[in-house]
CSV table of C-alpha atoms in Angstrom, one decimal:
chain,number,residue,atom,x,y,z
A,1,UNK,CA,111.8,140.3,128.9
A,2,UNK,CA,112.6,138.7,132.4
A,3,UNK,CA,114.9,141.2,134.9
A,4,UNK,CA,116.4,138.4,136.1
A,5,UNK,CA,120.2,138.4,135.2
A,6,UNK,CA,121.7,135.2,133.3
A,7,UNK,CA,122.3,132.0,135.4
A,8,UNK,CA,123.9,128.8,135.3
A,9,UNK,CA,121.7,126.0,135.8
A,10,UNK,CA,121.1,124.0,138.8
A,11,UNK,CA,122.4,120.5,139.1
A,12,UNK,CA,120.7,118.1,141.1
A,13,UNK,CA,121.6,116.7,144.3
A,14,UNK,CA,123.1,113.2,144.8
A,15,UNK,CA,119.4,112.1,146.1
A,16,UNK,CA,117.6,113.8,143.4
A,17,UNK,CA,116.7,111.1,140.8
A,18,UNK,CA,116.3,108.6,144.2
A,19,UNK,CA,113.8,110.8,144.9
A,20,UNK,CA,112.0,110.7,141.6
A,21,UNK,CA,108.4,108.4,142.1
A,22,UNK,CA,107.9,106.1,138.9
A,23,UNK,CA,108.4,102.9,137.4
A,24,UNK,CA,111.1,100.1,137.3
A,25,UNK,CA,114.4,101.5,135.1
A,26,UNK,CA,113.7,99.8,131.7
A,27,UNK,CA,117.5,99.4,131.5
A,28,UNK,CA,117.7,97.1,134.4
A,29,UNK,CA,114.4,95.1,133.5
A,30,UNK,CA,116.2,94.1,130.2
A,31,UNK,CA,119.3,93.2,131.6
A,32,UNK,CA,117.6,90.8,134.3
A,33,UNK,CA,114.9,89.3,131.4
A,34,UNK,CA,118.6,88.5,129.5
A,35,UNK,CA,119.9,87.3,132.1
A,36,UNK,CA,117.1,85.0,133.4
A,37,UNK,CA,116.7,83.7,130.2
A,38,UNK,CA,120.1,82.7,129.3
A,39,UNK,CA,120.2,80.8,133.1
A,40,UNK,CA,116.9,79.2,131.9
A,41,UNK,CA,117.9,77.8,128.6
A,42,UNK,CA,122.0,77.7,128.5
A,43,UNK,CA,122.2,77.0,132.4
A,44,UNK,CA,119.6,74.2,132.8
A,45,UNK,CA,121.5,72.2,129.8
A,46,UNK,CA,123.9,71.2,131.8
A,47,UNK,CA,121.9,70.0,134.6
A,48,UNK,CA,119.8,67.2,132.1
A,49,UNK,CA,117.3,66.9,135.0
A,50,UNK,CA,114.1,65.7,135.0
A,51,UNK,CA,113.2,68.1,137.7
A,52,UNK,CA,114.6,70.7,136.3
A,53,UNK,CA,112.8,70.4,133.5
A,54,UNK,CA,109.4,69.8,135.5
A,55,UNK,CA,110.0,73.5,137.2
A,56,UNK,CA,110.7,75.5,133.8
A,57,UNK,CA,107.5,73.8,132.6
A,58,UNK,CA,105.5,74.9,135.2
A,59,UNK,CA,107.4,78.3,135.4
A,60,UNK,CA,104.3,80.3,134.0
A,61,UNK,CA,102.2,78.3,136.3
A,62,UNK,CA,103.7,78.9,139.5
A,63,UNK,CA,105.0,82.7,139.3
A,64,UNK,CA,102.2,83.7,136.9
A,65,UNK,CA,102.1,84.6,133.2
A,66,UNK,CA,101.8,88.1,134.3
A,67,UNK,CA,105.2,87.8,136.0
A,68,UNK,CA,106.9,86.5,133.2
A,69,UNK,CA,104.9,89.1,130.8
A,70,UNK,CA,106.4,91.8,133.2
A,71,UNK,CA,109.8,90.9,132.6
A,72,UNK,CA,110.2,89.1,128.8
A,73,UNK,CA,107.4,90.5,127.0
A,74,UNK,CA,109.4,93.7,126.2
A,75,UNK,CA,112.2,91.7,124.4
A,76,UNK,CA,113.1,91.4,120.6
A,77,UNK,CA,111.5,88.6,119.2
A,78,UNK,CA,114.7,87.2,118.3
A,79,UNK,CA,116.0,87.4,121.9
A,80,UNK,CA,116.2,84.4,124.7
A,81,UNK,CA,114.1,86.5,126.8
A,82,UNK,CA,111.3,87.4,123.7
A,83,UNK,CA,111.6,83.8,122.5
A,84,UNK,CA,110.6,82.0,125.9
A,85,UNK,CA,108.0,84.8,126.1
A,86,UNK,CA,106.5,83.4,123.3
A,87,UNK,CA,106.9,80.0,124.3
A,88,UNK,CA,105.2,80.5,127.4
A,89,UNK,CA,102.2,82.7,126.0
A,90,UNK,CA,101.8,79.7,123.2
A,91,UNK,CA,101.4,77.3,126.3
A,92,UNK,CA,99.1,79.7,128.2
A,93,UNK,CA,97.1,79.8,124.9
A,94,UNK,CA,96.8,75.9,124.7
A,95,UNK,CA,95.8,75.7,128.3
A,96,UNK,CA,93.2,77.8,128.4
A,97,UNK,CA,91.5,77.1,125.3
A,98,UNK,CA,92.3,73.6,124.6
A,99,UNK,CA,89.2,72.9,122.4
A,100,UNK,CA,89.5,75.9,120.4
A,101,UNK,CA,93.6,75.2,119.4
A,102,UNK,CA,92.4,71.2,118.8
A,103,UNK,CA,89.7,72.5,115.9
A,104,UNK,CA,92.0,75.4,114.6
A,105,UNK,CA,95.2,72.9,114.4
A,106,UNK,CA,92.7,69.8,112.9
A,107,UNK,CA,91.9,72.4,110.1
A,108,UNK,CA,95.3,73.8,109.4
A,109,UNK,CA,96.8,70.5,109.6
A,110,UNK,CA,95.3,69.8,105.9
A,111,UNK,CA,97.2,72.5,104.2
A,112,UNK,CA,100.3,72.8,106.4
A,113,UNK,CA,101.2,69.2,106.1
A,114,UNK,CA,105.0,69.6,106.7
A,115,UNK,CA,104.8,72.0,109.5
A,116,UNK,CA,102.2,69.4,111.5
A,117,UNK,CA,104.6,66.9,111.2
A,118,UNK,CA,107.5,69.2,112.5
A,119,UNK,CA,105.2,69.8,115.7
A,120,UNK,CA,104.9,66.2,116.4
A,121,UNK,CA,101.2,66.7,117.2
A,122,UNK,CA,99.6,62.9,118.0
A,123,UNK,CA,97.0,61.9,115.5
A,124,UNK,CA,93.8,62.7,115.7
A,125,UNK,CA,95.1,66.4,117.6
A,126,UNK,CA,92.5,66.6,120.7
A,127,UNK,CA,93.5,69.1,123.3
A,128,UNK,CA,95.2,66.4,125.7
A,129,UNK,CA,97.3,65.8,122.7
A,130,UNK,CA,98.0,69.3,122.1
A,131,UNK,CA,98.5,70.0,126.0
A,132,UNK,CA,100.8,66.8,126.3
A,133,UNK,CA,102.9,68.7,122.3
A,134,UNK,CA,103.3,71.9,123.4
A,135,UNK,CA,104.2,70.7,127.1
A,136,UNK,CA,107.0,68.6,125.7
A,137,UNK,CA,108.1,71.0,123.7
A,138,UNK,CA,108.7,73.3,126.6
A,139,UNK,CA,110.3,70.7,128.7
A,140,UNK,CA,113.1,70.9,125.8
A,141,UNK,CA,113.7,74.0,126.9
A,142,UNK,CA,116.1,72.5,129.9
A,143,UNK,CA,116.7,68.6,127.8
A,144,UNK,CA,117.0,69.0,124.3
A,145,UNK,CA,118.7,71.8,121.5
A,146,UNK,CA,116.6,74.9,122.0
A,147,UNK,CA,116.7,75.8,118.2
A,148,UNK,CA,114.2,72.6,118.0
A,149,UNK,CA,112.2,73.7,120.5
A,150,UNK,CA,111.6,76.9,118.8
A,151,UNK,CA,111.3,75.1,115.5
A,152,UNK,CA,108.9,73.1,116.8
A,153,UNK,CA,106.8,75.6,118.2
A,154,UNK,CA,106.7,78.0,115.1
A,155,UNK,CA,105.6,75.1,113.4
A,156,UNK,CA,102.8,74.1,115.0
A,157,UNK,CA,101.6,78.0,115.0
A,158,UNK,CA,101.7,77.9,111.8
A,159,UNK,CA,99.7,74.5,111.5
A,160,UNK,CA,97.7,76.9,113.6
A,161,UNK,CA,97.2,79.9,111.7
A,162,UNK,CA,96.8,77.8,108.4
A,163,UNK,CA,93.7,76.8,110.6
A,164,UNK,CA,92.7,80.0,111.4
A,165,UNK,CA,92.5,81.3,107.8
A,166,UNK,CA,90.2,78.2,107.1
A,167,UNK,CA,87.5,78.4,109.5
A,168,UNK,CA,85.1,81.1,109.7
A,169,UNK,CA,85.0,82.6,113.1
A,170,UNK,CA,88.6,83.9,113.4
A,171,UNK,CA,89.5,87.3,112.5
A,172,UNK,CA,92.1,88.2,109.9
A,173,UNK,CA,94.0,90.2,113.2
A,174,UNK,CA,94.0,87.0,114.8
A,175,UNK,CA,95.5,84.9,112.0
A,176,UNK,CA,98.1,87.5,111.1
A,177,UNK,CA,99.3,87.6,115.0
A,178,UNK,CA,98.8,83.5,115.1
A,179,UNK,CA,101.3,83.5,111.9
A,180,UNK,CA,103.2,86.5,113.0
A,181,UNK,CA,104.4,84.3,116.4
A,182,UNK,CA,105.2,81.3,114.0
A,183,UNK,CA,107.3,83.5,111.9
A,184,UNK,CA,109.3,84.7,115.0
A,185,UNK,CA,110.0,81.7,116.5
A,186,UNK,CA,111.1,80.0,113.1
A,187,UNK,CA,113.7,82.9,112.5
A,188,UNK,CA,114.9,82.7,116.1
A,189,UNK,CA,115.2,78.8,115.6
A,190,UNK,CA,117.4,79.2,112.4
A,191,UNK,CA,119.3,82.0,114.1
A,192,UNK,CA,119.9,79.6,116.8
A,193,UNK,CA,120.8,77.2,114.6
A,194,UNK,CA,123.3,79.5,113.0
A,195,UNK,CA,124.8,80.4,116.5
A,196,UNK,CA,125.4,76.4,117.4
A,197,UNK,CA,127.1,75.7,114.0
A,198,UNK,CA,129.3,78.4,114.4
């Protein structure tokens, strides 16, 4: 039994949670990944510049996909922020590996016949042509309807994963994430859709 005789609580000091050492307040990291997103897609609609369009694409490549991972990657899928997310780490994906995307969409493209055609991939799909597809499709971010450039993306990832499951070397983890990011995209796409018609 403690001696000590029953007390109130003590309430912290003006400074006391200023004081506290840690991260970020996950709060205010949503709010600005919302925020920046809806400037990026609704705001840069009404500018229809070229330029403008140039700088989002390059967006990843000039602050870092680690930046924008820091502040989107946290967001629903069916989110502005969690959608450019996406778009960006499908792009990062394409650069870096251009080879390895140009066999796994050649190989999906058989089976998933509507979907390539929704990507707008050139014929035969090298990795110039996929760099040049998935670059255009991000510059629609800022020129075009932004449910297309979603619907556009999710199809080519699924053109994509259909690949995947066909070859030999991918894991099953790695077709079921490749499908997985199709399957977001294509529901934000429609939602987007929705959101326009109404």
């Amino acid at each position: 039994m403690n001696d000590r005789p029953h007390h109130r609580p003590m309430t912290p000091g003006a400074n006391y949670f200023e004081a506290l050492v840690g991260g970020t307040d996950p709060a205010l990291v949503s709010e600005a990944a919302d925020r920046a997103a809806q400037l990026l897609v609704r705001g840069t609609r009404a500018a229809d510049d070229a330029e403008v369009s140039e700088r989002l694409l390059h967006l990843a490549d000039t602050e870092g996909i680690e930046t924008i991972a820091e502040v989107w990657s946290g967001s629903p899928a069916d989110s502005l922020a969690g959608c450019l997310w996406r778009l960006y780490l499908l792009r990062s994906w394409v650069y870096a590996d251009p080879l390895a995307v140009s066999r796994q969409f050649e190989a999906g493209q058989r089976s998933a016949q509507v979907a390539r055609v929704v990507a707008g991939v050139a014929d035969p799909p090298g990795p110039e042509q996929l760099k040049a597809m998935i670059d255009q499709v991000l510059r629609g971010i800022a020129g075009s309807d932004f449910a297309d450039v979603l619907l556009r993306a999710a199809a080519f990832a699924r053109v994509v994963a259909a690949g995947r499951a066909s070859l030999s070397d991918p894991t099953d983890a790695e077709v079921q994430r490749m499908l997985l990011l199709s399957e977001q995209l294509e529901e934000a796409g429609h939602l987007e859709l929705e959101q326009g018609l109404a």
